[in-house]
PDB file of C-alpha atoms in Angstrom:
ATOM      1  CA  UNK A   1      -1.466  -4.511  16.112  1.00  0.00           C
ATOM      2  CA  UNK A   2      -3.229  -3.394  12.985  1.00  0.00           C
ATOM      3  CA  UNK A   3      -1.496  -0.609  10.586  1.00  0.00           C
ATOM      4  CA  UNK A   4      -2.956   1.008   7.484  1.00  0.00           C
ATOM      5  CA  UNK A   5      -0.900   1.885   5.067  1.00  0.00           C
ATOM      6  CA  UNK A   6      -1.279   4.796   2.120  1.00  0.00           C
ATOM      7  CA  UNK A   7       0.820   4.443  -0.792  1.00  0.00           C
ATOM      8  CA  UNK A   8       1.342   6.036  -4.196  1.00  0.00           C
ATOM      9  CA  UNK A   9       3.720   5.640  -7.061  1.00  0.00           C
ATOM     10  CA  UNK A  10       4.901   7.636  -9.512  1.00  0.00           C
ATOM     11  CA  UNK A  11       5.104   8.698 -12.633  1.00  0.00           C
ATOM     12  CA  UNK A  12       2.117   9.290 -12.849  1.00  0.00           C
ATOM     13  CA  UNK A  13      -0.152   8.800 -16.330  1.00  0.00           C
ATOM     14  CA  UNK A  14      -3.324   9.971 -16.744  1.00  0.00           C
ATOM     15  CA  UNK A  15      -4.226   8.082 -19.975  1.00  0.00           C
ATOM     16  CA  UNK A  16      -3.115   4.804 -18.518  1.00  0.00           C
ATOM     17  CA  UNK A  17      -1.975   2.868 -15.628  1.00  0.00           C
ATOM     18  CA  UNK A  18       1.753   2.596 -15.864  1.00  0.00           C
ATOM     19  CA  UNK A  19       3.346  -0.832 -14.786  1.00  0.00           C
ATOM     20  CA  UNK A  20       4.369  -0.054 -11.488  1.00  0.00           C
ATOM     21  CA  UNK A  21       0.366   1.485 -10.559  1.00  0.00           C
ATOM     22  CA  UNK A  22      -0.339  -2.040 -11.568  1.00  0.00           C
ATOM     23  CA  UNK A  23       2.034  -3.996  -9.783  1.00  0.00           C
ATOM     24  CA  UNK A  24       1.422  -1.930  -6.688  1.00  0.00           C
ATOM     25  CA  UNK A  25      -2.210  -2.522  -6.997  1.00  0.00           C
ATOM     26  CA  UNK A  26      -1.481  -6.398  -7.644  1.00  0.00           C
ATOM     27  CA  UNK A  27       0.405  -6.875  -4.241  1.00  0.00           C
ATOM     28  CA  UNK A  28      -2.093  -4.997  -2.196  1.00  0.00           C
ATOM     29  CA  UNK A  29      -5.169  -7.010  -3.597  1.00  0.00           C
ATOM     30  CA  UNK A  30      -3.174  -9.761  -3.123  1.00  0.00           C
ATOM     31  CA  UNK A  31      -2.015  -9.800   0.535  1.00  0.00           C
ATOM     32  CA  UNK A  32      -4.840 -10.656   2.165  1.00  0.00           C
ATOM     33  CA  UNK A  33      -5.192  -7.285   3.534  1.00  0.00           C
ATOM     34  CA  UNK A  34      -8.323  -5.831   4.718  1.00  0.00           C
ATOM     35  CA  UNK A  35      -9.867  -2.680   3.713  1.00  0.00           C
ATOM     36  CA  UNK A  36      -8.221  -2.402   0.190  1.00  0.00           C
ATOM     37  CA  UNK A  37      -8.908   1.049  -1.601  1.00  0.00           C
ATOM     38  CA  UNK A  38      -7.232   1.200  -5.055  1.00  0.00           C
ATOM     39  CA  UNK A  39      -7.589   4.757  -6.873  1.00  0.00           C
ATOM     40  CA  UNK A  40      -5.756   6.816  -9.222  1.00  0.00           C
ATOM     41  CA  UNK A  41      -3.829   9.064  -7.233  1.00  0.00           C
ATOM     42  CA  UNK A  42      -3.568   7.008  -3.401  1.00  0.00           C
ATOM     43  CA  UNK A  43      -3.938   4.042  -2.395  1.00  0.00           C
ATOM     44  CA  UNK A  44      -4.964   2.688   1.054  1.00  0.00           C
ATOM     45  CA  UNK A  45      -4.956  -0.752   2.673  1.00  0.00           C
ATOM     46  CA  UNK A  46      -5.182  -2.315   5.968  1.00  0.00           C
ATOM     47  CA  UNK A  47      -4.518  -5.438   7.957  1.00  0.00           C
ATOM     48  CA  UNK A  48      -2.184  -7.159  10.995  1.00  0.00           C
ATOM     49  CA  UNK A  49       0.711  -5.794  11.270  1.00  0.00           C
ATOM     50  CA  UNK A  50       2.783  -8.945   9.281  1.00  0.00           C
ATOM     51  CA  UNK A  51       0.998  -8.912   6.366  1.00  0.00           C
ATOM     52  CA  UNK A  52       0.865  -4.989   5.968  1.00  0.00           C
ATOM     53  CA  UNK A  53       4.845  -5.011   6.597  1.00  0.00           C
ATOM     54  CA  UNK A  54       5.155  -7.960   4.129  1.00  0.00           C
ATOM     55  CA  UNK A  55       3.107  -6.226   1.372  1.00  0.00           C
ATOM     56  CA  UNK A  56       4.828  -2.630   1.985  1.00  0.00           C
ATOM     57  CA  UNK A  57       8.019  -4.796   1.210  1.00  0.00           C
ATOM     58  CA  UNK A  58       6.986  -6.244  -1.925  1.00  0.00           C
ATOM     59  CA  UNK A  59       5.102  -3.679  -3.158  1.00  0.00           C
ATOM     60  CA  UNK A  60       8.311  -1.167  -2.570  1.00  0.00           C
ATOM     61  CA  UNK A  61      10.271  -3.761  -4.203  1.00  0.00           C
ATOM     62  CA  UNK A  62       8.394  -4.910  -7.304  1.00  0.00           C
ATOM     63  CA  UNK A  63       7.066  -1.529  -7.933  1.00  0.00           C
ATOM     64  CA  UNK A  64      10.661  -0.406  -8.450  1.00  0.00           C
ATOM     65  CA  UNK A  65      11.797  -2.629 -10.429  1.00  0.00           C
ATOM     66  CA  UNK A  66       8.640  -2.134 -12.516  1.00  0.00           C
ATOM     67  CA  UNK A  67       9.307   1.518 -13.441  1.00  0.00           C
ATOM     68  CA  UNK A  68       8.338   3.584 -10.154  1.00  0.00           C
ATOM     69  CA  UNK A  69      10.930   6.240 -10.021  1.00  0.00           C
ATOM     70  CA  UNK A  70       8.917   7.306  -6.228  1.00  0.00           C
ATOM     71  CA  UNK A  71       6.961   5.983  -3.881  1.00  0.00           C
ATOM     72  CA  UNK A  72       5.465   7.812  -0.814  1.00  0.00           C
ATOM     73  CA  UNK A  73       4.531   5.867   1.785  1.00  0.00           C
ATOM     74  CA  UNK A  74       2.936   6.324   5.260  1.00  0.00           C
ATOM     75  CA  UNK A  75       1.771   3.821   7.856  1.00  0.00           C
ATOM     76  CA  UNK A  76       0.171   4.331  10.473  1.00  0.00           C
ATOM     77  CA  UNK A  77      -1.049   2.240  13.874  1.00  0.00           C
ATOM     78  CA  UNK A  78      -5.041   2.053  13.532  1.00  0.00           C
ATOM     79  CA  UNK A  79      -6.749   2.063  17.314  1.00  0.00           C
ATOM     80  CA  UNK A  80      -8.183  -1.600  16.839  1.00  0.00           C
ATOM     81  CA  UNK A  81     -10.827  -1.306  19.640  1.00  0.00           C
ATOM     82  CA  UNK A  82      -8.380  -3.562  22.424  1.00  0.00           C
ATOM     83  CA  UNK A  83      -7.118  -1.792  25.224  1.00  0.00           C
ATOM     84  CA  UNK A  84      -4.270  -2.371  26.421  1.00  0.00           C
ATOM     85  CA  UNK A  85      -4.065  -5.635  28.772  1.00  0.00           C
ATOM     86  CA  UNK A  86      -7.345  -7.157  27.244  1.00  0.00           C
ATOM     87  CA  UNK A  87      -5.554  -9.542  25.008  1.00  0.00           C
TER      88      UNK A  87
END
């Protein structure tokens, strides 16, 4: 199964990228995900299921603890092209 997740974190700052906008963007760039798409106000990312569910967790927990006061998060499924019973 392959999800996408869109993320942001607040507060936000429009002069600079606070700690936690950093952090978050560190995690996603660095979980091997696929599709990466880093911006100032949302963030998207995509991959296997494990590693998007891995990086959601870190990037909910290190972003926290780096300032974030909220995060909204979706995820969704993404139709990767299988159907169901071809493998």
């Amino acid at each position: 199964m392959r999800l996408r997740v869109e993320f942001t974190t607040e507060p936000f700052d429009l002069d600079e990228a606070p700690a936690h906008a950093l952090v978050a963007r560190e995690v996603v760039e660095g979980a091997g995900l696929d599709a990466v798409d880093v911006g100032p106000f949302g963030n998207t990312a995509e991959g296997g299921a494990d590693r998007v569910l891995t990086a959601v967790d870190a990037l909910l927990r290190q972003s926290l603890q780096a300032g974030a006061t909220r995060i909204s998060l979706q995820v969704n499924v993404i139709d990767d092209g299988v159907a169901e019973g071809d493998g």
